[in-house]
PDB file of C-alpha atoms in Angstrom:
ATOM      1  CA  UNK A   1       2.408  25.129  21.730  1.00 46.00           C
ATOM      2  CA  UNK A   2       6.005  24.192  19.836  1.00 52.00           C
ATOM      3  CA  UNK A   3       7.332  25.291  16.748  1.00 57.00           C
ATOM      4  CA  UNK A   4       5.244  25.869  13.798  1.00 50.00           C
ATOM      5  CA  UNK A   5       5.815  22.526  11.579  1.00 68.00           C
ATOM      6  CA  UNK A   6       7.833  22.637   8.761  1.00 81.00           C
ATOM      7  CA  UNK A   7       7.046  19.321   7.129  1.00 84.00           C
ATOM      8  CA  UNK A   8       6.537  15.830   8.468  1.00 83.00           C
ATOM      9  CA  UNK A   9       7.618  12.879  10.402  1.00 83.00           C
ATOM     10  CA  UNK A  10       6.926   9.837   8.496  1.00 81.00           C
ATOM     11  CA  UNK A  11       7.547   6.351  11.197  1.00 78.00           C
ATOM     12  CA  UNK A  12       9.192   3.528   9.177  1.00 76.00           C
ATOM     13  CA  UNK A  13       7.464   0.232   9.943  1.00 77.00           C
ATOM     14  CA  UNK A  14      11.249  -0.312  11.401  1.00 85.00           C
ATOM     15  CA  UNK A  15      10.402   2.313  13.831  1.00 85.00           C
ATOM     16  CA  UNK A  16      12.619   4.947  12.205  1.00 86.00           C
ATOM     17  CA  UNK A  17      11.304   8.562  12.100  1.00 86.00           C
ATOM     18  CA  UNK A  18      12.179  10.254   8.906  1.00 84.00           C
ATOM     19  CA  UNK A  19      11.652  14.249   8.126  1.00 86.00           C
ATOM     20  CA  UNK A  20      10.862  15.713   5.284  1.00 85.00           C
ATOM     21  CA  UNK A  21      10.256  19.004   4.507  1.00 89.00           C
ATOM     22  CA  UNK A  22       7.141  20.447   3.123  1.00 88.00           C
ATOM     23  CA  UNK A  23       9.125  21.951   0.239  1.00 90.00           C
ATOM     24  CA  UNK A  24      10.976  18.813  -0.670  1.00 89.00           C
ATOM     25  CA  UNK A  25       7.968  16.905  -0.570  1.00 87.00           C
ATOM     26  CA  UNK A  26       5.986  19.440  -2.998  1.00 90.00           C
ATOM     27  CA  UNK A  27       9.425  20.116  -5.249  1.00 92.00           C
ATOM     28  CA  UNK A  28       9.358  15.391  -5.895  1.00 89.00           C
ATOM     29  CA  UNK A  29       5.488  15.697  -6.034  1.00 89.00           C
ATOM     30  CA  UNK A  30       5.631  18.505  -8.857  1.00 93.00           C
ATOM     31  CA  UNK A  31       7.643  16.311 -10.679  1.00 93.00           C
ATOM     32  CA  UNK A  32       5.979  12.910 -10.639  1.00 89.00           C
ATOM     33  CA  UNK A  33       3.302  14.551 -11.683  1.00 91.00           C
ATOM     34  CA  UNK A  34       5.291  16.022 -14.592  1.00 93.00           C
ATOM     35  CA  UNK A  35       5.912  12.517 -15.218  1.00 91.00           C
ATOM     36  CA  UNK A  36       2.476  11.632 -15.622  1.00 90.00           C
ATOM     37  CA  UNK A  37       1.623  13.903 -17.844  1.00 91.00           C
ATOM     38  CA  UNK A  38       4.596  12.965 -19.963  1.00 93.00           C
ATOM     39  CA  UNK A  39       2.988   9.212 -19.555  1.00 90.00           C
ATOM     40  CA  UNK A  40      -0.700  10.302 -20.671  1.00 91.00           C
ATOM     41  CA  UNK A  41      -2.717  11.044 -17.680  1.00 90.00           C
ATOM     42  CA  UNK A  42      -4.711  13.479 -17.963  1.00 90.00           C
ATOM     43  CA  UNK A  43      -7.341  15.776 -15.843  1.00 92.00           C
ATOM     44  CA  UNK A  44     -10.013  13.411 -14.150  1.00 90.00           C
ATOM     45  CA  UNK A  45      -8.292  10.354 -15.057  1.00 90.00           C
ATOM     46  CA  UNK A  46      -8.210   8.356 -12.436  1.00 87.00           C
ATOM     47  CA  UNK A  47      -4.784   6.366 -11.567  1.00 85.00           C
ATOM     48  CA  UNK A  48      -5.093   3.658  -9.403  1.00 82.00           C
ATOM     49  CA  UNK A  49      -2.511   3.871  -6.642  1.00 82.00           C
ATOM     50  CA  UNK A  50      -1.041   0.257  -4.913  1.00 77.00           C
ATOM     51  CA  UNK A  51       2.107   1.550  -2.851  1.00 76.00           C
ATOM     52  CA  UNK A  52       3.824   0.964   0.173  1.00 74.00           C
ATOM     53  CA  UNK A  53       4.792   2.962   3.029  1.00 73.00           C
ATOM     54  CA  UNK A  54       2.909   5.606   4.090  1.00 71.00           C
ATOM     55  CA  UNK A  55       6.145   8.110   2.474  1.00 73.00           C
ATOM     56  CA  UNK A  56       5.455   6.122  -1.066  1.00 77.00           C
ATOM     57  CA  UNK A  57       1.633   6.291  -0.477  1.00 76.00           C
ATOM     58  CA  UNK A  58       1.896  10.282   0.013  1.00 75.00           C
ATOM     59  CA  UNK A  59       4.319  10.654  -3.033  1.00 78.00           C
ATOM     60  CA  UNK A  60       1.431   9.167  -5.055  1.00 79.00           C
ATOM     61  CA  UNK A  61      -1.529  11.104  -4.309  1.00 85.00           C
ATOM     62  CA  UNK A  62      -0.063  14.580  -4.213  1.00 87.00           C
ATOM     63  CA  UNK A  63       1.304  14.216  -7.659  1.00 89.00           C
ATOM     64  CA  UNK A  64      -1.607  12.486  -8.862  1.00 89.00           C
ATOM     65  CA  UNK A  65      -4.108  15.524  -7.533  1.00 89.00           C
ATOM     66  CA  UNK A  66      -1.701  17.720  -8.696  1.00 90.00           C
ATOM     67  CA  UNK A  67      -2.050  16.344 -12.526  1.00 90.00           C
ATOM     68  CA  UNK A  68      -5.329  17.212 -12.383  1.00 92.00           C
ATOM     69  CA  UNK A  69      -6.268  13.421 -11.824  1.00 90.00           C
ATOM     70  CA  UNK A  70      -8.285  11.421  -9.423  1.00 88.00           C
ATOM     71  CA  UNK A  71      -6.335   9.439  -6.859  1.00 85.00           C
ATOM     72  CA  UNK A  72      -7.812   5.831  -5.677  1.00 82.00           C
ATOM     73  CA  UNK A  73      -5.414   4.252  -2.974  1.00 78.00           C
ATOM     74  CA  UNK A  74      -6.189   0.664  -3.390  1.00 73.00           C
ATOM     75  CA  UNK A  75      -4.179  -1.160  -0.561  1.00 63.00           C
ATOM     76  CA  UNK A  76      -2.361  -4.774  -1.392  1.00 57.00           C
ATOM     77  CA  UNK A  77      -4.000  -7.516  -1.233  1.00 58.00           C
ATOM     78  CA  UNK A  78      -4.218 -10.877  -3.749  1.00 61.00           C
ATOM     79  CA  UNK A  79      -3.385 -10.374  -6.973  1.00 65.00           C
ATOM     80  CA  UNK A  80      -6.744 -11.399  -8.455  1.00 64.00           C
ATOM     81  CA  UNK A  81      -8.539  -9.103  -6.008  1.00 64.00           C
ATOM     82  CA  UNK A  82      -6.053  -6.339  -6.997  1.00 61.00           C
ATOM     83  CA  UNK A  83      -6.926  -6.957 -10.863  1.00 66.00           C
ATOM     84  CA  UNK A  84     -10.694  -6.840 -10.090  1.00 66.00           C
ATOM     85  CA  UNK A  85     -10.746  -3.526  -8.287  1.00 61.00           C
ATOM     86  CA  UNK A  86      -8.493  -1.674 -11.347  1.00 61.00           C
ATOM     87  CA  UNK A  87     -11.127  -3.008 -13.750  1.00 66.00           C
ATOM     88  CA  UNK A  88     -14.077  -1.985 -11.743  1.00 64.00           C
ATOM     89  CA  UNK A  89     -12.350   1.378 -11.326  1.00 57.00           C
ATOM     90  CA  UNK A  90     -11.849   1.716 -14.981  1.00 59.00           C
ATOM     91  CA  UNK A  91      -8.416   3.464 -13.401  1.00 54.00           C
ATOM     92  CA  UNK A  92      -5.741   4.771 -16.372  1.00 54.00           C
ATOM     93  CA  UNK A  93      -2.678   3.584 -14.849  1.00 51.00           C
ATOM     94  CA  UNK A  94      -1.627   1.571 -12.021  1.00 51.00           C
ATOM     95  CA  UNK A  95       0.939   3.167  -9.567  1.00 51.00           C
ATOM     96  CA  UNK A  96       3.026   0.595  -8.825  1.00 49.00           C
ATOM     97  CA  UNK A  97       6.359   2.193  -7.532  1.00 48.00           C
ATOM     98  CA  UNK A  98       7.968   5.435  -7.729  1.00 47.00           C
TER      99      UNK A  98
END
């Protein structure tokens, strides 16, 4: 066995590895989901998440759980489908970017 991790390696659909540490991960998380709160969302809300990159897609469930809310990772796809699955969710807001 190696080294206790201290965060993760993320591999860019380039085929770059990026670190990132679990404290700098939890330090942006904590305040995204400052952000949301600032923007409405409240506990058991449940935000909708559509974001790229498996970094992006990390950065917007952690803050999302830590807000209290309910995270649903909804993965592209056609716009019409997209619209259909936020209305069916009844999701508060749409995660879009970061």
């Amino acid at each position: 066995m190696g080294r206790p991790s201290r965060g993760v390696s993320i591999l860019e659909r380039d085929g770059r590895e990026v670190e990132r540490s679990y404290a700098s991960l939890r330090t942006r998380a904590e305040q995204l989901a400052r952000g949301l709160a600032r923007a409405g969302v409240q506990p058991g809300d449940l935000i909708v998440l559509r974001l790229q990159g498996i970094e992006n897609q990390l950065l917007g469930f952690c803050p999302a759980v830590f807000a209290g809310a309910i995270a649903l990772p909804s993965f592209s796809g056609p716009e019409d489908e997209m619209a259909d699955r936020r209305a069916s969710s009844r999701g508060r807001t749409d995660t879009t970017a970061l």
